[in-house]
mmCIF file of C-alpha atoms (C1' of nucleotides) in Angstrom:
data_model
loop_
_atom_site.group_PDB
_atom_site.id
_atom_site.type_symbol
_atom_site.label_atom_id
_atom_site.label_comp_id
_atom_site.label_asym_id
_atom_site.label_seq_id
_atom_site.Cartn_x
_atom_site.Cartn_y
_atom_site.Cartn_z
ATOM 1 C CA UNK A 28 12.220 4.990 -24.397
ATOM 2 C CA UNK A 29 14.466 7.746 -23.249
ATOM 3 C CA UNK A 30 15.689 7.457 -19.577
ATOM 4 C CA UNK A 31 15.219 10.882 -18.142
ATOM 5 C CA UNK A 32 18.500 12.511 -17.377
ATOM 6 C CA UNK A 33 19.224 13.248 -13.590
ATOM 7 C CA UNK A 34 19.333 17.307 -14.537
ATOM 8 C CA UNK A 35 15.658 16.653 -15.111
ATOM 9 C CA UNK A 36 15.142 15.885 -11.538
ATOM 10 C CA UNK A 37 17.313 18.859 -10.867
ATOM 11 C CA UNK A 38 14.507 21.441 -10.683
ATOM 12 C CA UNK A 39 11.906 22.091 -8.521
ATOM 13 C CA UNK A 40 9.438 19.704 -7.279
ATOM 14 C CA UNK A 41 6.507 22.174 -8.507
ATOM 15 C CA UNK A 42 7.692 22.077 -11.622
ATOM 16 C CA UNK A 43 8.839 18.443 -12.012
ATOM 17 C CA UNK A 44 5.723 16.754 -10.324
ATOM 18 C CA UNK A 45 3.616 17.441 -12.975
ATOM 19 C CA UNK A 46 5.724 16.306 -15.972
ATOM 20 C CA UNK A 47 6.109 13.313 -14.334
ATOM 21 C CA UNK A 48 2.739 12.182 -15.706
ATOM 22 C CA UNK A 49 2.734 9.540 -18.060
ATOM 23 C CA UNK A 50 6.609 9.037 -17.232
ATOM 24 C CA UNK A 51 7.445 5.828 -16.868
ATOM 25 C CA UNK A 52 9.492 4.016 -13.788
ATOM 26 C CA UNK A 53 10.881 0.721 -14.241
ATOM 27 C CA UNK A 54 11.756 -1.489 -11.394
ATOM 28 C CA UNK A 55 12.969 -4.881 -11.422
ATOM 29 C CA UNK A 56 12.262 -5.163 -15.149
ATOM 30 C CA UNK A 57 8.208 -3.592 -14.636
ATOM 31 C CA UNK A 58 7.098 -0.588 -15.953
ATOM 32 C CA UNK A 59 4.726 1.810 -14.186
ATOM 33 C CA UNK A 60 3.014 4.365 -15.862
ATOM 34 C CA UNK A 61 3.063 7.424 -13.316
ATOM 35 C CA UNK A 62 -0.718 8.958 -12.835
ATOM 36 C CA UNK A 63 -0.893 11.056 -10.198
ATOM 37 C CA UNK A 64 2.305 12.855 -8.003
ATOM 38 C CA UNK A 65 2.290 15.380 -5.282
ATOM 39 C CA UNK A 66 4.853 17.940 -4.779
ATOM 40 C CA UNK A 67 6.621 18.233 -1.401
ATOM 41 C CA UNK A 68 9.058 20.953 -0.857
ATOM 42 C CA UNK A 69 11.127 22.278 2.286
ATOM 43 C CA UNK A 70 9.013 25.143 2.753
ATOM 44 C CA UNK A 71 5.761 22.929 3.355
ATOM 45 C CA UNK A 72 4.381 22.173 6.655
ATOM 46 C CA UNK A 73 3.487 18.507 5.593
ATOM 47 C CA UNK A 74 6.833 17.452 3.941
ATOM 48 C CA UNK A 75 9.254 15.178 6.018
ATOM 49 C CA UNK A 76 12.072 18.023 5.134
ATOM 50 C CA UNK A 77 10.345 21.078 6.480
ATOM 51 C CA UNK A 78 11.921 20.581 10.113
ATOM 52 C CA UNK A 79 15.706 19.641 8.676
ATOM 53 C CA UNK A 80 17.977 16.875 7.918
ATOM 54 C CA UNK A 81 17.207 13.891 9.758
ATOM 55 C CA UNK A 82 18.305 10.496 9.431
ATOM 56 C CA UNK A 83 14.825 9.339 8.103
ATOM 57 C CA UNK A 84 14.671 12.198 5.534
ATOM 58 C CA UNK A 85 18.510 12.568 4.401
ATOM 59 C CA UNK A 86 18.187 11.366 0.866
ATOM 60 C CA UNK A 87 15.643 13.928 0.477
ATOM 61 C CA UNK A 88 18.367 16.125 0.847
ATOM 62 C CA UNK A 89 20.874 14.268 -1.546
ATOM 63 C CA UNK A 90 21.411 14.315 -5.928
ATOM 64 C CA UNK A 91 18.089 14.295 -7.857
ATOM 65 C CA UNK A 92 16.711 11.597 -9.210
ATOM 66 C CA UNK A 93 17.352 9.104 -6.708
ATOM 67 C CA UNK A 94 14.277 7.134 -4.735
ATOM 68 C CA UNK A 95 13.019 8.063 -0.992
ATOM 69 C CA UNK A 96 11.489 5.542 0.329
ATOM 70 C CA UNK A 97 9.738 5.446 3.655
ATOM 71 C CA UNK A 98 7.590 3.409 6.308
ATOM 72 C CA UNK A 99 4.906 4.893 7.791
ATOM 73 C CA UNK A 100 1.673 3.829 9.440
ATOM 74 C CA UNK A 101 3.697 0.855 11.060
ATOM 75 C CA UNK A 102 3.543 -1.176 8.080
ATOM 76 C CA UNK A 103 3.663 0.792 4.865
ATOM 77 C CA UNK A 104 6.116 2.009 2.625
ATOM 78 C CA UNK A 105 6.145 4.997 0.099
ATOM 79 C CA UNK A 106 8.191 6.128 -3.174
ATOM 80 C CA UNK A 107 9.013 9.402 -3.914
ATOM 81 C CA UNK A 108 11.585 10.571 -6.510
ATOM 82 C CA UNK A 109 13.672 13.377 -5.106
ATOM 83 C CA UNK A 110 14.064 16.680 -6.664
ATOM 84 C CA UNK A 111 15.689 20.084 -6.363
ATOM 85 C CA UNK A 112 19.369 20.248 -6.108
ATOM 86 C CA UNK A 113 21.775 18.897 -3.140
ATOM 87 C CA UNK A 114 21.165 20.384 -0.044
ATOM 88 C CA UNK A 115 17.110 21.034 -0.950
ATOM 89 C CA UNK A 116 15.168 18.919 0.566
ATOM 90 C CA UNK A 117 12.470 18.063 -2.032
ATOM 91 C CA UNK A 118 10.676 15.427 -3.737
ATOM 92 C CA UNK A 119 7.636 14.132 -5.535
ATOM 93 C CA UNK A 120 5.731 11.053 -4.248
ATOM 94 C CA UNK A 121 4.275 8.611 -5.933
ATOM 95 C CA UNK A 122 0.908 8.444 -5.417
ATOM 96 C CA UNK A 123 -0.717 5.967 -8.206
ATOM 97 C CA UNK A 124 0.840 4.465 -11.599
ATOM 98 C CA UNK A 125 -0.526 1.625 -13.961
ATOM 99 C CA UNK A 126 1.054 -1.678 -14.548
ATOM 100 C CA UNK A 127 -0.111 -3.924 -17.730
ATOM 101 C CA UNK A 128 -1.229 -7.429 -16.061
ATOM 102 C CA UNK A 129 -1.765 -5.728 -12.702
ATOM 103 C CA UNK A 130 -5.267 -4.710 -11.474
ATOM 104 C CA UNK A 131 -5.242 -1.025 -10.955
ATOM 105 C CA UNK A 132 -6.861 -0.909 -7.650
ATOM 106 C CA UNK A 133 -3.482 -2.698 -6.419
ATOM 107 C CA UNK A 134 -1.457 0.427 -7.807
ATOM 108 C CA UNK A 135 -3.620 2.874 -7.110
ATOM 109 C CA UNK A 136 -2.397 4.665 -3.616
ATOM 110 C CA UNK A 137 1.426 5.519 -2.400
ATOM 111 C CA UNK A 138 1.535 2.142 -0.229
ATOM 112 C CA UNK A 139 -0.338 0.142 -3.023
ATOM 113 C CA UNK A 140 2.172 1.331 -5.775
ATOM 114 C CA UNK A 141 5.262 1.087 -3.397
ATOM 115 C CA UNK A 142 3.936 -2.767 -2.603
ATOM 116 C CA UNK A 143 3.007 -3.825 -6.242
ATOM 117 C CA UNK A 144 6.660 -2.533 -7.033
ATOM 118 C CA UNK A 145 8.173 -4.610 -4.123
ATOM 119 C CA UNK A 146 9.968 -0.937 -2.829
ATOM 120 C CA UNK A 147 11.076 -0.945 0.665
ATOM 121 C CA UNK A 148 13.629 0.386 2.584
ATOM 122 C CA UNK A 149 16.283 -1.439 0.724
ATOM 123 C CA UNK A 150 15.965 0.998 -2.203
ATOM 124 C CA UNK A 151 15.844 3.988 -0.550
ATOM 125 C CA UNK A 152 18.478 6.181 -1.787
ATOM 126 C CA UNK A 153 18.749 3.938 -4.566
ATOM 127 C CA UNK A 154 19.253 5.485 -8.307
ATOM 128 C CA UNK A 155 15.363 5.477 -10.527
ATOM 129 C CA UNK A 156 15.368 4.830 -13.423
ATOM 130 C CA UNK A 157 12.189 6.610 -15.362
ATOM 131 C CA UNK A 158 11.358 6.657 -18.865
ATOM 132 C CA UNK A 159 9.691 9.160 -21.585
ATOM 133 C CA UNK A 160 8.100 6.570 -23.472
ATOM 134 C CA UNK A 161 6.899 9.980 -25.945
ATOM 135 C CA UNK A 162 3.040 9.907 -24.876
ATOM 136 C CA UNK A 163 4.280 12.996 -23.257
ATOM 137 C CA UNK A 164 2.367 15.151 -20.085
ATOM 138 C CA UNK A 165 -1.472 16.425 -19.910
ATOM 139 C CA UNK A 166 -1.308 19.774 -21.004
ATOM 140 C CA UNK A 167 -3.821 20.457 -18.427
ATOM 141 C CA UNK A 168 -3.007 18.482 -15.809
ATOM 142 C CA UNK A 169 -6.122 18.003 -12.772
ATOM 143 C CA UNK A 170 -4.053 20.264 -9.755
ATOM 144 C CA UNK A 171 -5.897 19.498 -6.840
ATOM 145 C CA UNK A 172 -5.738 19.660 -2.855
ATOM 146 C CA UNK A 173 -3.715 16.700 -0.809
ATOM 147 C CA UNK A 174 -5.606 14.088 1.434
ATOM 148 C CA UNK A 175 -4.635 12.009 4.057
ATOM 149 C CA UNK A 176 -2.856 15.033 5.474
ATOM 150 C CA UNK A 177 -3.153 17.198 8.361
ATOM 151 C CA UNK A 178 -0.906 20.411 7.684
ATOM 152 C CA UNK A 179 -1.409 22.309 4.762
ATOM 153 C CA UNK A 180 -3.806 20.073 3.112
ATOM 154 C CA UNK A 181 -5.368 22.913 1.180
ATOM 155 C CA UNK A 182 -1.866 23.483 -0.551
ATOM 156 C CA UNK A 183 -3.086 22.730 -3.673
ATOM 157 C CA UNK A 184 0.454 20.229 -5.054
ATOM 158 C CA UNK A 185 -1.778 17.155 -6.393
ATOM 159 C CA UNK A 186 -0.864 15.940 -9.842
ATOM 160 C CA UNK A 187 -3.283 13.717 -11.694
ATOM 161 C CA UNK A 188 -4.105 12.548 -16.081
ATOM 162 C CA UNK A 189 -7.107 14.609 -17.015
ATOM 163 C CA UNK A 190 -10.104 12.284 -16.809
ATOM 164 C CA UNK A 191 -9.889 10.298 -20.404
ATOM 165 C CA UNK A 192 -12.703 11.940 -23.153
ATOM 166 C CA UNK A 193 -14.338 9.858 -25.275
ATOM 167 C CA UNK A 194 -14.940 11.136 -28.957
ATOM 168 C "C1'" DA B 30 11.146 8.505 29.458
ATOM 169 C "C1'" DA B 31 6.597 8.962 28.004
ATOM 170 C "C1'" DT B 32 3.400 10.343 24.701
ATOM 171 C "C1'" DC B 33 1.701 11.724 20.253
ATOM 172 C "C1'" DT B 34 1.258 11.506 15.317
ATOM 173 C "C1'" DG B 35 1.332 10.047 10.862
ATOM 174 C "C1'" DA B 36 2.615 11.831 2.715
ATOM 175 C "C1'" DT B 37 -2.125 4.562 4.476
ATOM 176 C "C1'" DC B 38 -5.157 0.829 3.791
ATOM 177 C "C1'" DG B 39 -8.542 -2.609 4.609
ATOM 178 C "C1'" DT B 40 -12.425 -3.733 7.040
ATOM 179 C "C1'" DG B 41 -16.855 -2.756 9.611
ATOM 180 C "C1'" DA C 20 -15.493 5.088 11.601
ATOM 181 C "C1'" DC C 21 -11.557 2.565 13.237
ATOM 182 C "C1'" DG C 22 -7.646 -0.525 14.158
ATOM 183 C "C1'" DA C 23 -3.134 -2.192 12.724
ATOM 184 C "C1'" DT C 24 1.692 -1.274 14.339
ATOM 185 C "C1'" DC C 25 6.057 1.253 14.736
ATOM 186 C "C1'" DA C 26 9.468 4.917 14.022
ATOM 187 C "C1'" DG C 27 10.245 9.655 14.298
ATOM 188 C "C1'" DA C 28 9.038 13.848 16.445
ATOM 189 C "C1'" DT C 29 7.610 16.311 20.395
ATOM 190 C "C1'" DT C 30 7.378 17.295 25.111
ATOM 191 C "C1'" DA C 31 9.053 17.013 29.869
#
DNA sequence: AATCTGATCGTG
DNA sequence: ACGATCAGATTA
């Protein structure tokens, strides 16, 4: 288990969201298997950083590699991992991940995941710490549309595992 | 100051 | 299809 170093954070979120399938985040001594991501960068209508720094979206701004967390909807909370360098304000959220011993439809949305990992506000800004366990990213990875989303939901910045084959 | 909207989820 | 429930953004 290799903990990814922060300069791998220090890219764009294009470019990191999809390697971060099958990377591993550990929190509170559990491991989540990352499965699907979407990219949010400054220039997108959708992300909380299009319009500036704000006090909500700061750490979005901040060193790679850290966690944004955020409430929405009046009673959820989301993880993403921020990207980019300091003063772009990027990041990846987490949108699904699997946990051994925890049923998958309880990590399998942003809110789910952030819940299942006990994430809130308290964390936010907080350093991640994420694994390459060596299973390694799909080299096809399934890029797909966003939902849930208003603006720009055709931007096509959804990360997911290729549906498993069987031989 | 008032209103709108949302990177969601569970229920109906 | 909709309500929960609230903070940030938008408008005035």
């Amino acid at each position: 288990m290799r903990r990814l170093p922060s300069a791998f954070f220090a890219r764009d979120a294009i470019e990191v969201a999809p390697e971060l399938l099958n990377k591993v985040l550990r929190v509170g001594g559990v491991d989540a298997r990352i499965v699907e991501v979407e990219a949010y960068t400054q220039d997108d209508p959708a992300s909380h950083s299009f319009r500036g720094r704000t006090r909500r979206n700061e750490v979005m701004f901040g060193p790679p590699g850290r966690l944004y967390v955020y409430f929405v909807y009046g009673m959820h909370y989301c993880v993403n991992l921020v990207t980019g360098t300091v003063g772009d304000g990027q990041a990846v959220l987490l949108r699904a991940a699997v946990i051994d011993g925890i049923d998958r439809r309880r990590t399998d949305g942003p809110a789910k995941l952030a819940r299942s990992l006990g994430l809130d506000l308290a964390h936010n800004g907080s350093t991640a710490d994420v694994y390459d366990d060596g299973v390694g990213p799909p080299e096809l990875p399934v890029v797909s549309n966003r939902v849930g989303i208003t603006r720009a939901a055709d931007w096509p910045r959804r990360y997911r595992l290729p549906p498993t084959r069987k031989e």
